[in-house]
PDB file of C-alpha atoms and ligand atoms in Angstrom:
ATOM      1  CA  MET A   1     104.388 239.398   6.049  1.00 67.00           C
ATOM      2  CA  PRO A   2     104.423 240.587   2.288  1.00 74.00           C
ATOM      3  CA  GLN A   3     102.346 238.495  -0.085  1.00 87.00           C
ATOM      4  CA  ALA A   4     104.331 235.896  -2.141  1.00 96.00           C
ATOM      5  CA  PRO A   5     104.654 236.897  -5.815  1.00 97.00           C
ATOM      6  CA  ILE A   6     102.453 235.402  -8.653  1.00 98.00           C
ATOM      7  CA  LEU A   7     104.247 234.323 -11.804  1.00 98.00           C
ATOM      8  CA  LEU A   8     103.123 233.964 -15.300  1.00 99.00           C
ATOM      9  CA  ILE A   9     104.394 232.337 -18.222  1.00 98.00           C
ATOM     10  CA  SER A  10     103.424 231.004 -21.888  1.00 98.00           C
ATOM     11  CA  ASP A  11     104.703 230.080 -25.257  1.00 98.00           C
ATOM     12  CA  LEU A  12     107.500 227.808 -24.139  1.00 98.00           C
ATOM     13  CA  HIS A  13     106.913 225.432 -27.076  1.00 98.00           C
ATOM     14  CA  LEU A  14     108.820 222.528 -25.134  1.00 98.00           C
ATOM     15  CA  CYS A  15     110.085 219.883 -27.439  1.00 98.00           C
ATOM     16  CA  PRO A  16     112.913 217.373 -27.414  1.00 98.00           C
ATOM     17  CA  GLN A  17     114.533 219.404 -30.378  1.00 97.00           C
ATOM     18  CA  GLN A  18     115.216 222.290 -28.040  1.00 97.00           C
ATOM     19  CA  PRO A  19     116.683 220.603 -25.070  1.00 97.00           C
ATOM     20  CA  GLU A  20     118.200 223.912 -23.898  1.00 97.00           C
ATOM     21  CA  ILE A  21     114.772 225.553 -23.443  1.00 98.00           C
ATOM     22  CA  ALA A  22     113.503 222.215 -21.725  1.00 98.00           C
ATOM     23  CA  ALA A  23     116.472 222.609 -19.331  1.00 98.00           C
ATOM     24  CA  LEU A  24     115.943 226.354 -18.830  1.00 98.00           C
ATOM     25  CA  PHE A  25     112.325 225.543 -17.794  1.00 98.00           C
ATOM     26  CA  LEU A  26     113.348 222.602 -15.518  1.00 98.00           C
ATOM     27  CA  GLY A  27     115.823 224.963 -13.836  1.00 98.00           C
ATOM     28  CA  PHE A  28     113.257 227.671 -13.571  1.00 98.00           C
ATOM     29  CA  LEU A  29     110.892 225.209 -11.574  1.00 98.00           C
ATOM     30  CA  ASP A  30     113.715 224.637  -9.241  1.00 97.00           C
ATOM     31  CA  GLN A  31     114.355 228.168  -8.508  1.00 97.00           C
ATOM     32  CA  PRO A  32     113.467 229.697  -4.983  1.00 97.00           C
ATOM     33  CA  ILE A  33     111.355 232.458  -7.056  1.00 97.00           C
ATOM     34  CA  VAL A  34     109.108 229.681  -8.166  1.00 98.00           C
ATOM     35  CA  LYS A  35     109.182 227.615  -5.153  1.00 97.00           C
ATOM     36  CA  ASN A  36     108.183 230.677  -2.914  1.00 97.00           C
ATOM     37  CA  ALA A  37     105.404 231.935  -5.381  1.00 98.00           C
ATOM     38  CA  ALA A  38     101.903 232.040  -4.412  1.00 98.00           C
ATOM     39  CA  ALA A  39     101.094 230.586  -7.822  1.00 98.00           C
ATOM     40  CA  LEU A  40     102.406 229.860 -11.304  1.00 98.00           C
ATOM     41  CA  TYR A  41     100.238 230.342 -14.168  1.00 99.00           C
ATOM     42  CA  ILE A  42     100.867 228.800 -17.648  1.00 99.00           C
ATOM     43  CA  LEU A  43      98.908 230.581 -20.281  1.00 99.00           C
ATOM     44  CA  GLY A  44      99.317 228.077 -22.976  1.00 98.00           C
ATOM     45  CA  ASP A  45     101.618 226.638 -25.590  1.00 98.00           C
ATOM     46  CA  LEU A  46     103.651 225.154 -22.805  1.00 99.00           C
ATOM     47  CA  PHE A  47     104.377 222.229 -25.328  1.00 98.00           C
ATOM     48  CA  GLU A  48     105.277 222.705 -28.972  1.00 98.00           C
ATOM     49  CA  ALA A  49     102.305 220.230 -29.842  1.00 98.00           C
ATOM     50  CA  TRP A  50     100.488 217.911 -27.434  1.00 98.00           C
ATOM     51  CA  ALA A  51      98.747 214.958 -29.327  1.00 98.00           C
ATOM     52  CA  GLY A  52      96.782 213.560 -26.393  1.00 98.00           C
ATOM     53  CA  ASP A  53      97.356 212.465 -23.008  1.00 98.00           C
ATOM     54  CA  ASP A  54      98.348 208.852 -24.251  1.00 98.00           C
ATOM     55  CA  ASP A  55     101.546 210.616 -24.973  1.00 98.00           C
ATOM     56  CA  LEU A  56     102.363 211.072 -21.375  1.00 98.00           C
ATOM     57  CA  ALA A  57     104.513 207.782 -21.770  1.00 96.00           C
ATOM     58  CA  ASP A  58     106.935 209.749 -23.763  1.00 98.00           C
ATOM     59  CA  THR A  59     110.339 210.258 -22.110  1.00 98.00           C
ATOM     60  CA  PHE A  60     110.312 213.871 -22.743  1.00 98.00           C
ATOM     61  CA  ASN A  61     106.860 214.637 -21.662  1.00 98.00           C
ATOM     62  CA  ARG A  62     107.292 212.438 -18.637  1.00 98.00           C
ATOM     63  CA  ARG A  63     110.316 214.624 -17.481  1.00 98.00           C
ATOM     64  CA  ILE A  64     108.405 217.845 -17.872  1.00 98.00           C
ATOM     65  CA  CYS A  65     105.330 216.199 -16.026  1.00 98.00           C
ATOM     66  CA  ASP A  66     107.555 214.950 -13.305  1.00 98.00           C
ATOM     67  CA  ALA A  67     109.152 218.420 -12.578  1.00 98.00           C
ATOM     68  CA  LEU A  68     105.820 220.021 -12.697  1.00 98.00           C
ATOM     69  CA  LEU A  69     104.438 217.663 -10.089  1.00 98.00           C
ATOM     70  CA  HIS A  70     107.415 218.126  -7.906  1.00 98.00           C
ATOM     71  CA  CYS A  71     107.091 221.812  -7.939  1.00 98.00           C
ATOM     72  CA  SER A  72     103.316 221.599  -7.459  1.00 98.00           C
ATOM     73  CA  ALA A  73     103.942 220.277  -4.007  1.00 98.00           C
ATOM     74  CA  SER A  74     105.126 223.720  -3.045  1.00 97.00           C
ATOM     75  CA  THR A  75     103.460 226.037  -5.607  1.00 98.00           C
ATOM     76  CA  ALA A  76     100.021 225.941  -7.027  1.00 98.00           C
ATOM     77  CA  ILE A  77     100.149 225.728 -10.830  1.00 98.00           C
ATOM     78  CA  TYR A  78      97.491 226.579 -13.096  1.00 98.00           C
ATOM     79  CA  PHE A  79      97.253 225.885 -17.159  1.00 99.00           C
ATOM     80  CA  ILE A  80      95.061 227.476 -19.568  1.00 98.00           C
ATOM     81  CA  ALA A  81      95.157 225.824 -23.036  1.00 98.00           C
ATOM     82  CA  GLY A  82      97.212 227.372 -26.033  1.00 98.00           C
ATOM     83  CA  ASN A  83      96.473 226.595 -29.631  1.00 98.00           C
ATOM     84  CA  ARG A  84      99.424 223.977 -29.497  1.00 98.00           C
ATOM     85  CA  ASP A  85      98.197 222.164 -26.374  1.00 98.00           C
ATOM     86  CA  PHE A  86      94.521 222.241 -26.073  1.00 98.00           C
ATOM     87  CA  LEU A  87      94.209 218.526 -26.061  1.00 98.00           C
ATOM     88  CA  ILE A  88      95.873 218.461 -22.842  1.00 98.00           C
ATOM     89  CA  GLY A  89      93.394 216.748 -20.297  1.00 98.00           C
ATOM     90  CA  GLN A  90      92.653 215.316 -16.993  1.00 98.00           C
ATOM     91  CA  ASP A  91      95.227 212.554 -17.294  1.00 98.00           C
ATOM     92  CA  PHE A  92      97.910 215.213 -17.624  1.00 98.00           C
ATOM     93  CA  ALA A  93      96.498 217.217 -14.883  1.00 98.00           C
ATOM     94  CA  HIS A  94      96.908 214.206 -12.468  1.00 98.00           C
ATOM     95  CA  ALA A  95     100.326 213.355 -13.713  1.00 98.00           C
ATOM     96  CA  SER A  96     101.712 216.964 -13.458  1.00 98.00           C
ATOM     97  CA  GLY A  97      99.712 218.263 -10.420  1.00 98.00           C
ATOM     98  CA  VAL A  98      98.698 221.363 -12.607  1.00 98.00           C
ATOM     99  CA  GLN A  99      94.957 222.634 -12.476  1.00 98.00           C
ATOM    100  CA  LEU A 100      93.478 223.159 -15.825  1.00 98.00           C
ATOM    101  CA  LEU A 101      91.358 226.481 -15.994  1.00 98.00           C
ATOM    102  CA  ASP A 102      89.030 227.293 -18.788  1.00 98.00           C
ATOM    103  CA  GLU A 103      89.384 230.718 -20.455  1.00 97.00           C
ATOM    104  CA  PRO A 104      89.039 233.476 -20.141  1.00 98.00           C
ATOM    105  CA  ARG A 105      89.516 233.303 -16.419  1.00 98.00           C
ATOM    106  CA  LEU A 106      88.694 236.331 -14.162  1.00 98.00           C
ATOM    107  CA  LEU A 107      90.740 236.389 -11.109  1.00 98.00           C
ATOM    108  CA  ASP A 108      92.000 238.536  -8.271  1.00 97.00           C
ATOM    109  CA  LEU A 109      95.688 238.664  -8.697  1.00 97.00           C
ATOM    110  CA  GLY A 110      97.346 240.854  -5.972  1.00 95.00           C
ATOM    111  CA  GLY A 111      94.284 242.922  -5.491  1.00 96.00           C
ATOM    112  CA  VAL A 112      93.752 243.665  -9.147  1.00 97.00           C
ATOM    113  CA  THR A 113      90.869 242.052 -11.072  1.00 98.00           C
ATOM    114  CA  THR A 114      92.763 240.203 -13.863  1.00 98.00           C
ATOM    115  CA  LEU A 115      91.717 238.352 -16.886  1.00 98.00           C
ATOM    116  CA  LEU A 116      93.737 235.446 -18.167  1.00 99.00           C
ATOM    117  CA  MET A 117      93.739 234.091 -21.691  1.00 98.00           C
ATOM    118  CA  HIS A 118      95.920 232.319 -24.149  1.00 98.00           C
ATOM    119  CA  GLY A 119      95.155 235.234 -26.625  1.00 98.00           C
ATOM    120  CA  ASP A 120      94.450 233.449 -29.809  1.00 98.00           C
ATOM    121  CA  THR A 121      90.842 234.244 -29.601  1.00 98.00           C
ATOM    122  CA  LEU A 122      91.840 238.049 -29.573  1.00 98.00           C
ATOM    123  CA  CYS A 123      93.383 237.625 -33.257  1.00 98.00           C
ATOM    124  CA  SER A 124      89.858 237.806 -34.685  1.00 98.00           C
ATOM    125  CA  ASP A 125      91.177 239.116 -38.104  1.00 97.00           C
ATOM    126  CA  ASP A 126      92.887 235.791 -38.713  1.00 97.00           C
ATOM    127  CA  ARG A 127      89.636 234.212 -40.131  1.00 97.00           C
ATOM    128  CA  ALA A 128      91.407 230.984 -41.417  1.00 96.00           C
ATOM    129  CA  TYR A 129      92.785 230.381 -38.145  1.00 97.00           C
ATOM    130  CA  GLN A 130      89.500 231.066 -36.074  1.00 98.00           C
ATOM    131  CA  ASP A 131      87.572 228.842 -38.567  1.00 98.00           C
ATOM    132  CA  PHE A 132      90.251 226.114 -37.873  1.00 98.00           C
ATOM    133  CA  ARG A 133      89.962 226.821 -34.050  1.00 98.00           C
ATOM    134  CA  THR A 134      86.066 226.403 -34.073  1.00 98.00           C
ATOM    135  CA  MET A 135      86.646 222.916 -35.660  1.00 98.00           C
ATOM    136  CA  VAL A 136      89.312 221.582 -33.469  1.00 98.00           C
ATOM    137  CA  ARG A 137      87.832 222.825 -30.063  1.00 98.00           C
ATOM    138  CA  ASN A 138      84.605 221.123 -30.785  1.00 98.00           C
ATOM    139  CA  PRO A 139      84.363 218.140 -28.269  1.00 98.00           C
ATOM    140  CA  ASP A 140      83.085 215.632 -31.053  1.00 98.00           C
ATOM    141  CA  TRP A 141      85.841 216.511 -33.217  1.00 98.00           C
ATOM    142  CA  GLN A 142      88.396 216.064 -30.375  1.00 98.00           C
ATOM    143  CA  ARG A 143      86.727 212.773 -29.460  1.00 98.00           C
ATOM    144  CA  SER A 144      87.137 211.359 -32.963  1.00 98.00           C
ATOM    145  CA  PHE A 145      90.769 212.812 -33.312  1.00 98.00           C
ATOM    146  CA  LEU A 146      91.781 211.260 -29.895  1.00 98.00           C
ATOM    147  CA  ALA A 147      90.361 207.856 -31.235  1.00 98.00           C
ATOM    148  CA  ARG A 148      92.995 207.719 -33.809  1.00 98.00           C
ATOM    149  CA  PRO A 149      96.354 205.982 -33.194  1.00 98.00           C
ATOM    150  CA  LEU A 150      98.935 208.254 -31.649  1.00 98.00           C
ATOM    151  CA  ALA A 151     101.274 207.905 -34.451  1.00 98.00           C
ATOM    152  CA  GLU A 152      98.667 208.887 -37.004  1.00 98.00           C
ATOM    153  CA  ARG A 153      97.767 211.938 -34.916  1.00 98.00           C
ATOM    154  CA  LYS A 154     101.494 212.924 -34.593  1.00 98.00           C
ATOM    155  CA  ALA A 155     101.792 212.675 -38.430  1.00 98.00           C
ATOM    156  CA  GLN A 156      98.652 214.888 -38.948  1.00 98.00           C
ATOM    157  CA  ILE A 157      99.958 217.431 -36.397  1.00 98.00           C
ATOM    158  CA  ALA A 158     103.493 217.408 -38.272  1.00 98.00           C
ATOM    159  CA  ALA A 159     101.789 218.255 -41.630  1.00 98.00           C
ATOM    160  CA  LEU A 160      99.652 220.925 -39.874  1.00 97.00           C
ATOM    161  CA  ARG A 161     102.601 222.712 -38.400  1.00 97.00           C
ATOM    162  CA  GLN A 162     104.102 222.813 -41.909  1.00 97.00           C
ATOM    163  CA  ARG A 163     100.958 224.171 -43.323  1.00 95.00           C
ATOM    164  CA  SER A 164     100.843 226.597 -40.420  1.00 94.00           C
ATOM    165  CA  GLU A 165     104.331 227.948 -41.036  1.00 95.00           C
ATOM    166  CA  ALA A 166     103.776 228.352 -44.795  1.00 95.00           C
ATOM    167  CA  GLU A 167     100.426 230.183 -44.329  1.00 94.00           C
ATOM    168  CA  LYS A 168     101.985 232.641 -41.761  1.00 92.00           C
ATOM    169  CA  GLN A 169     104.504 233.559 -44.628  1.00 94.00           C
ATOM    170  CA  ASP A 170     101.595 234.923 -46.384  1.00 93.00           C
ATOM    171  CA  LYS A 171      99.349 236.487 -43.764  1.00 93.00           C
ATOM    172  CA  PRO A 172      99.959 240.332 -42.887  1.00 92.00           C
ATOM    173  CA  ALA A 173     101.697 240.632 -39.444  1.00 90.00           C
ATOM    174  CA  LEU A 174      98.677 242.889 -38.470  1.00 90.00           C
ATOM    175  CA  ILE A 175      96.169 240.089 -38.766  1.00 92.00           C
ATOM    176  CA  MET A 176      98.291 237.830 -36.451  1.00 92.00           C
ATOM    177  CA  ASP A 177      98.163 240.515 -33.724  1.00 96.00           C
ATOM    178  CA  VAL A 178      95.063 241.009 -31.647  1.00 98.00           C
ATOM    179  CA  ASN A 179      92.122 243.035 -32.955  1.00 98.00           C
ATOM    180  CA  GLU A 180      91.563 246.361 -30.884  1.00 97.00           C
ATOM    181  CA  ASN A 181      87.808 245.900 -31.057  1.00 98.00           C
ATOM    182  CA  THR A 182      87.859 242.335 -29.989  1.00 98.00           C
ATOM    183  CA  VAL A 183      90.206 243.529 -26.953  1.00 98.00           C
ATOM    184  CA  ALA A 184      87.972 246.359 -26.325  1.00 98.00           C
ATOM    185  CA  ASN A 185      84.808 244.013 -26.229  1.00 98.00           C
ATOM    186  CA  THR A 186      86.402 241.416 -24.154  1.00 98.00           C
ATOM    187  CA  LEU A 187      87.504 244.199 -21.625  1.00 98.00           C
ATOM    188  CA  ARG A 188      83.993 245.743 -21.551  1.00 98.00           C
ATOM    189  CA  SER A 189      82.157 242.471 -21.034  1.00 98.00           C
ATOM    190  CA  HIS A 190      84.400 241.442 -18.034  1.00 98.00           C
ATOM    191  CA  GLY A 191      84.087 244.972 -16.229  1.00 98.00           C
ATOM    192  CA  TYR A 192      87.284 246.592 -17.409  1.00 98.00           C
ATOM    193  CA  PRO A 193      90.018 244.340 -15.805  1.00 98.00           C
ATOM    194  CA  ARG A 194      93.702 243.906 -16.256  1.00 98.00           C
ATOM    195  CA  LEU A 195      94.328 241.611 -19.253  1.00 98.00           C
ATOM    196  CA  ILE A 196      97.249 239.070 -19.435  1.00 99.00           C
ATOM    197  CA  HIS A 197      97.796 236.862 -22.298  1.00 98.00           C
ATOM    198  CA  GLY A 198     100.297 235.324 -24.656  1.00 98.00           C
ATOM    199  CA  HIS A 199     100.192 233.711 -28.064  1.00 98.00           C
ATOM    200  CA  THR A 200     101.351 236.677 -30.140  1.00 97.00           C
ATOM    201  CA  HIS A 201     104.923 236.504 -28.660  1.00 97.00           C
ATOM    202  CA  ARG A 202     104.884 240.332 -28.863  1.00 97.00           C
ATOM    203  CA  GLN A 203     106.047 240.731 -25.334  1.00 98.00           C
ATOM    204  CA  GLY A 204     104.996 244.202 -23.720  1.00 98.00           C
ATOM    205  CA  SER A 205     102.344 246.184 -22.047  1.00 98.00           C
ATOM    206  CA  HIS A 206      99.716 248.453 -23.426  1.00 98.00           C
ATOM    207  CA  THR A 207      96.959 250.737 -22.045  1.00 98.00           C
ATOM    208  CA  HIS A 208      93.617 250.746 -23.576  1.00 98.00           C
ATOM    209  CA  TRP A 209      91.021 253.340 -22.899  1.00 98.00           C
ATOM    210  CA  ILE A 210      87.716 251.510 -23.045  1.00 98.00           C
ATOM    211  CA  ASP A 211      84.712 253.703 -22.158  1.00 97.00           C
ATOM    212  CA  GLY A 212      86.823 256.070 -20.450  1.00 97.00           C
ATOM    213  CA  GLN A 213      88.506 253.402 -18.380  1.00 97.00           C
ATOM    214  CA  PRO A 214      92.170 252.570 -18.368  1.00 97.00           C
ATOM    215  CA  CYS A 215      92.920 248.876 -18.752  1.00 98.00           C
ATOM    216  CA  GLN A 216      96.320 247.482 -18.903  1.00 98.00           C
ATOM    217  CA  ARG A 217      97.096 244.578 -21.219  1.00 98.00           C
ATOM    218  CA  TRP A 218     100.288 242.587 -20.601  1.00 98.00           C
ATOM    219  CA  VAL A 219     101.412 240.274 -23.372  1.00 98.00           C
ATOM    220  CA  LEU A 220     103.923 237.504 -22.293  1.00 98.00           C
ATOM    221  CA  GLY A 221     106.829 236.818 -24.423  1.00 98.00           C
ATOM    222  CA  ASP A 222     107.886 233.371 -25.786  1.00 98.00           C
ATOM    223  CA  TRP A 223     110.808 231.149 -24.903  1.00 98.00           C
ATOM    224  CA  HIS A 224     112.235 230.943 -28.254  1.00 96.00           C
ATOM    225  CA  HIS A 225     115.820 232.232 -27.141  1.00 94.00           C
ATOM    226  CA  ASP A 226     115.589 233.134 -23.621  1.00 97.00           C
ATOM    227  CA  GLY A 227     112.979 232.327 -21.170  1.00 98.00           C
ATOM    228  CA  ASN A 228     110.707 235.203 -19.459  1.00 97.00           C
ATOM    229  CA  TYR A 229     108.123 235.512 -16.898  1.00 98.00           C
ATOM    230  CA  LEU A 230     105.647 238.140 -15.549  1.00 98.00           C
ATOM    231  CA  LEU A 231     105.910 238.667 -11.882  1.00 98.00           C
ATOM    232  CA  ILE A 232     102.965 240.308  -9.861  1.00 98.00           C
ATOM    233  CA  ASP A 233     104.249 241.651  -6.597  1.00 97.00           C
ATOM    234  CA  GLU A 234     102.532 242.302  -3.459  1.00 94.00           C
ATOM    235  CA  HIS A 235     101.278 245.677  -4.559  1.00 94.00           C
ATOM    236  CA  GLY A 236      99.601 244.007  -7.593  1.00 96.00           C
ATOM    237  CA  HIS A 237     102.131 245.593  -9.950  1.00 97.00           C
ATOM    238  CA  CYS A 238     103.375 243.635 -12.904  1.00 98.00           C
ATOM    239  CA  GLN A 239     107.213 243.440 -13.893  1.00 98.00           C
ATOM    240  CA  PHE A 240     108.780 241.239 -16.780  1.00 98.00           C
ATOM    241  CA  HIS A 241     111.920 239.279 -15.910  1.00 98.00           C
ATOM    242  CA  THR A 242     114.440 237.496 -18.423  1.00 98.00           C
ATOM    243  CA  LEU A 243     115.732 234.002 -17.865  1.00 97.00           C
ATOM    244  CA  PRO A 244     118.872 233.945 -19.930  1.00 94.00           C
ATOM    245  CA  CYS A 245     119.453 230.608 -21.742  1.00 91.00           C
ATOM    246  CA  SER A 246     123.144 229.718 -21.379  1.00 78.00           C
TER     247      SER A 246
HETATM  248  O1  LIG B   1     100.961 227.848 -34.109  1.00 68.17           O
HETATM  249  P1  LIG B   1     101.610 228.904 -35.006  1.00 68.17           P
HETATM  250  O2  LIG B   1     102.206 229.993 -34.307  1.00 68.17           O
HETATM  251  O3  LIG B   1     102.447 228.353 -36.047  1.00 68.17           O
HETATM  252  O4  LIG B   1     100.294 229.469 -35.685  1.00 68.17           O
HETATM  253  C1  LIG B   1      99.107 229.847 -35.060  1.00 68.17           C
HETATM  254  C2  LIG B   1      98.110 229.241 -35.905  1.00 68.17           C
HETATM  255  N1  LIG B   1      98.349 227.836 -36.260  1.00 68.17           N
HETATM  256  C3  LIG B   1      97.812 226.748 -35.401  1.00 68.17           C
HETATM  257  C4  LIG B   1      98.278 225.436 -35.876  1.00 68.17           C
HETATM  258  C5  LIG B   1      99.357 224.846 -34.976  1.00 68.17           C
HETATM  259  O5  LIG B   1     100.652 225.299 -35.350  1.00 68.17           O
HETATM  260  C6  LIG B   1      99.489 223.308 -35.146  1.00 68.17           C
HETATM  261  C7  LIG B   1      98.517 222.537 -34.149  1.00 68.17           C
HETATM  262  C8  LIG B   1      99.299 222.051 -33.128  1.00 68.17           C
HETATM  263  C9  LIG B   1      98.688 220.760 -32.277  1.00 68.17           C
HETATM  264  C10 LIG B   1      97.368 220.795 -32.129  1.00 68.17           C
HETATM  265  C11 LIG B   1      96.827 219.243 -31.959  1.00 68.17           C
HETATM  266  C12 LIG B   1      95.590 218.959 -32.509  1.00 68.17           C
HETATM  267  C13 LIG B   1      94.965 219.350 -33.832  1.00 68.17           C
HETATM  268  C14 LIG B   1      95.495 218.563 -34.849  1.00 68.17           C
HETATM  269  C15 LIG B   1      94.719 218.714 -36.231  1.00 68.17           C
HETATM  270  C16 LIG B   1      95.360 217.942 -37.328  1.00 68.17           C
HETATM  271  O6  LIG B   1      97.173 226.982 -34.498  1.00 68.17           O
HETATM  272  C17 LIG B   1      97.851 230.026 -37.176  1.00 68.17           C
HETATM  273  C18 LIG B   1      97.843 231.445 -36.904  1.00 68.17           C
HETATM  274  C19 LIG B   1      98.887 231.907 -36.027  1.00 68.17           C
HETATM  275  O7  LIG B   1      98.908 231.095 -34.898  1.00 68.17           O
HETATM  276  C20 LIG B   1      98.993 233.319 -35.568  1.00 68.17           C
HETATM  277  O8  LIG B   1      97.702 233.511 -34.609  1.00 68.17           O
HETATM  278  O9  LIG B   1      97.822 232.230 -37.981  1.00 68.17           O
HETATM  279  O10 LIG B   1      96.911 229.574 -37.816  1.00 68.17           O
HETATM  280  C21 LIG B   1      96.997 228.775 -39.042  1.00 68.17           C
HETATM  281  O11 LIG B   1      98.023 228.553 -39.540  1.00 68.17           O
HETATM  282  C22 LIG B   1      95.739 228.059 -39.456  1.00 68.17           C
HETATM  283  C23 LIG B   1      95.589 227.989 -40.963  1.00 68.17           C
HETATM  284  O12 LIG B   1      95.482 229.479 -41.298  1.00 68.17           O
HETATM  285  C24 LIG B   1      94.376 227.341 -41.334  1.00 68.17           C
HETATM  286  C25 LIG B   1      94.618 225.847 -41.250  1.00 68.17           C
HETATM  287  C26 LIG B   1      93.354 225.110 -41.677  1.00 68.17           C
HETATM  288  C27 LIG B   1      93.785 223.490 -41.679  1.00 68.17           C
HETATM  289  C28 LIG B   1      92.634 222.645 -41.762  1.00 68.17           C
HETATM  290  C29 LIG B   1      93.122 221.302 -42.082  1.00 68.17           C
HETATM  291  C30 LIG B   1      92.746 220.472 -40.739  1.00 68.17           C
HETATM  292  C31 LIG B   1      93.036 218.975 -40.883  1.00 68.17           C
HETATM  293  C32 LIG B   1      92.439 218.261 -39.863  1.00 68.17           C
HETATM  294  C33 LIG B   1      92.663 216.794 -39.996  1.00 68.17           C
HETATM  295  C34 LIG B   1      92.253 215.820 -38.947  1.00 68.17           C
HETATM  296 MN1  LIG B   2      99.488 230.049 -29.296  1.00 68.17          MN
END
């Protein structure tokens, strides 16, 4: 009996303003490829922005959670937080049947030792972002942010999204990609695994020679126009697949 495939996705940025992408994701969760998979890993930025688990009452969020819960009855679903949805917590996990994983996470996937991350920490040249990240990943900061009214949080997130888009215009493209030394140090300190991440939206695969060891790095694509997933087959091999958005 061949081993069931393992699927990985990231950077869907689901939001009510892009109903066609949400529909594509809901359709994907219903496909036999997902139903028959050994596991589905979501490597962050499932949502365009997550203001806190008290936003589970929202109709759009509810629909996504219900679909995940339904799918989780047949397929184990795991989630690593992205820079857009790191405020996802245990209430979301219970509502969606998704298991939250800390990053980086080292796992055996199809017989290959594999490190899973969102990928934002690899972009270490983006100092402004990394300082911001340090602030918002602090549990005290998160507690005080989550104590504010939901509407106020959403307004602050909207303002931050505008600022992020404006600042990205002035950032050289190179600093928004991974830093080679940070990738090398990450691979070295985890025993030269295969690395799979998202965040940069630069779908592709790369070979890094670290201390004479070849390490594959697979970068997941976003779901801006079409959907896509990475499939790990029974031999442990990775292949990209596209989900056309009709
Ligand atoms: O997301 P994207 O692709 O546009 O750009 C990211 C980095 N930007 C971000 C910010 C997110 O887009 C918005 C956050 C969404 C929800 C989080 C909820 C909780 C936090 C709410 C805080 C109010 O992650 C961008 C990178 C880019 O990836 C490429 O890697 O460059 O980084 C930035 O743009 C960050 C700026 O450079 C620095 C911003 C400093 C803001 C400090 C003010 C904080 C105010 C807090 C008020 C409570
Ligand atoms: Mn991201």
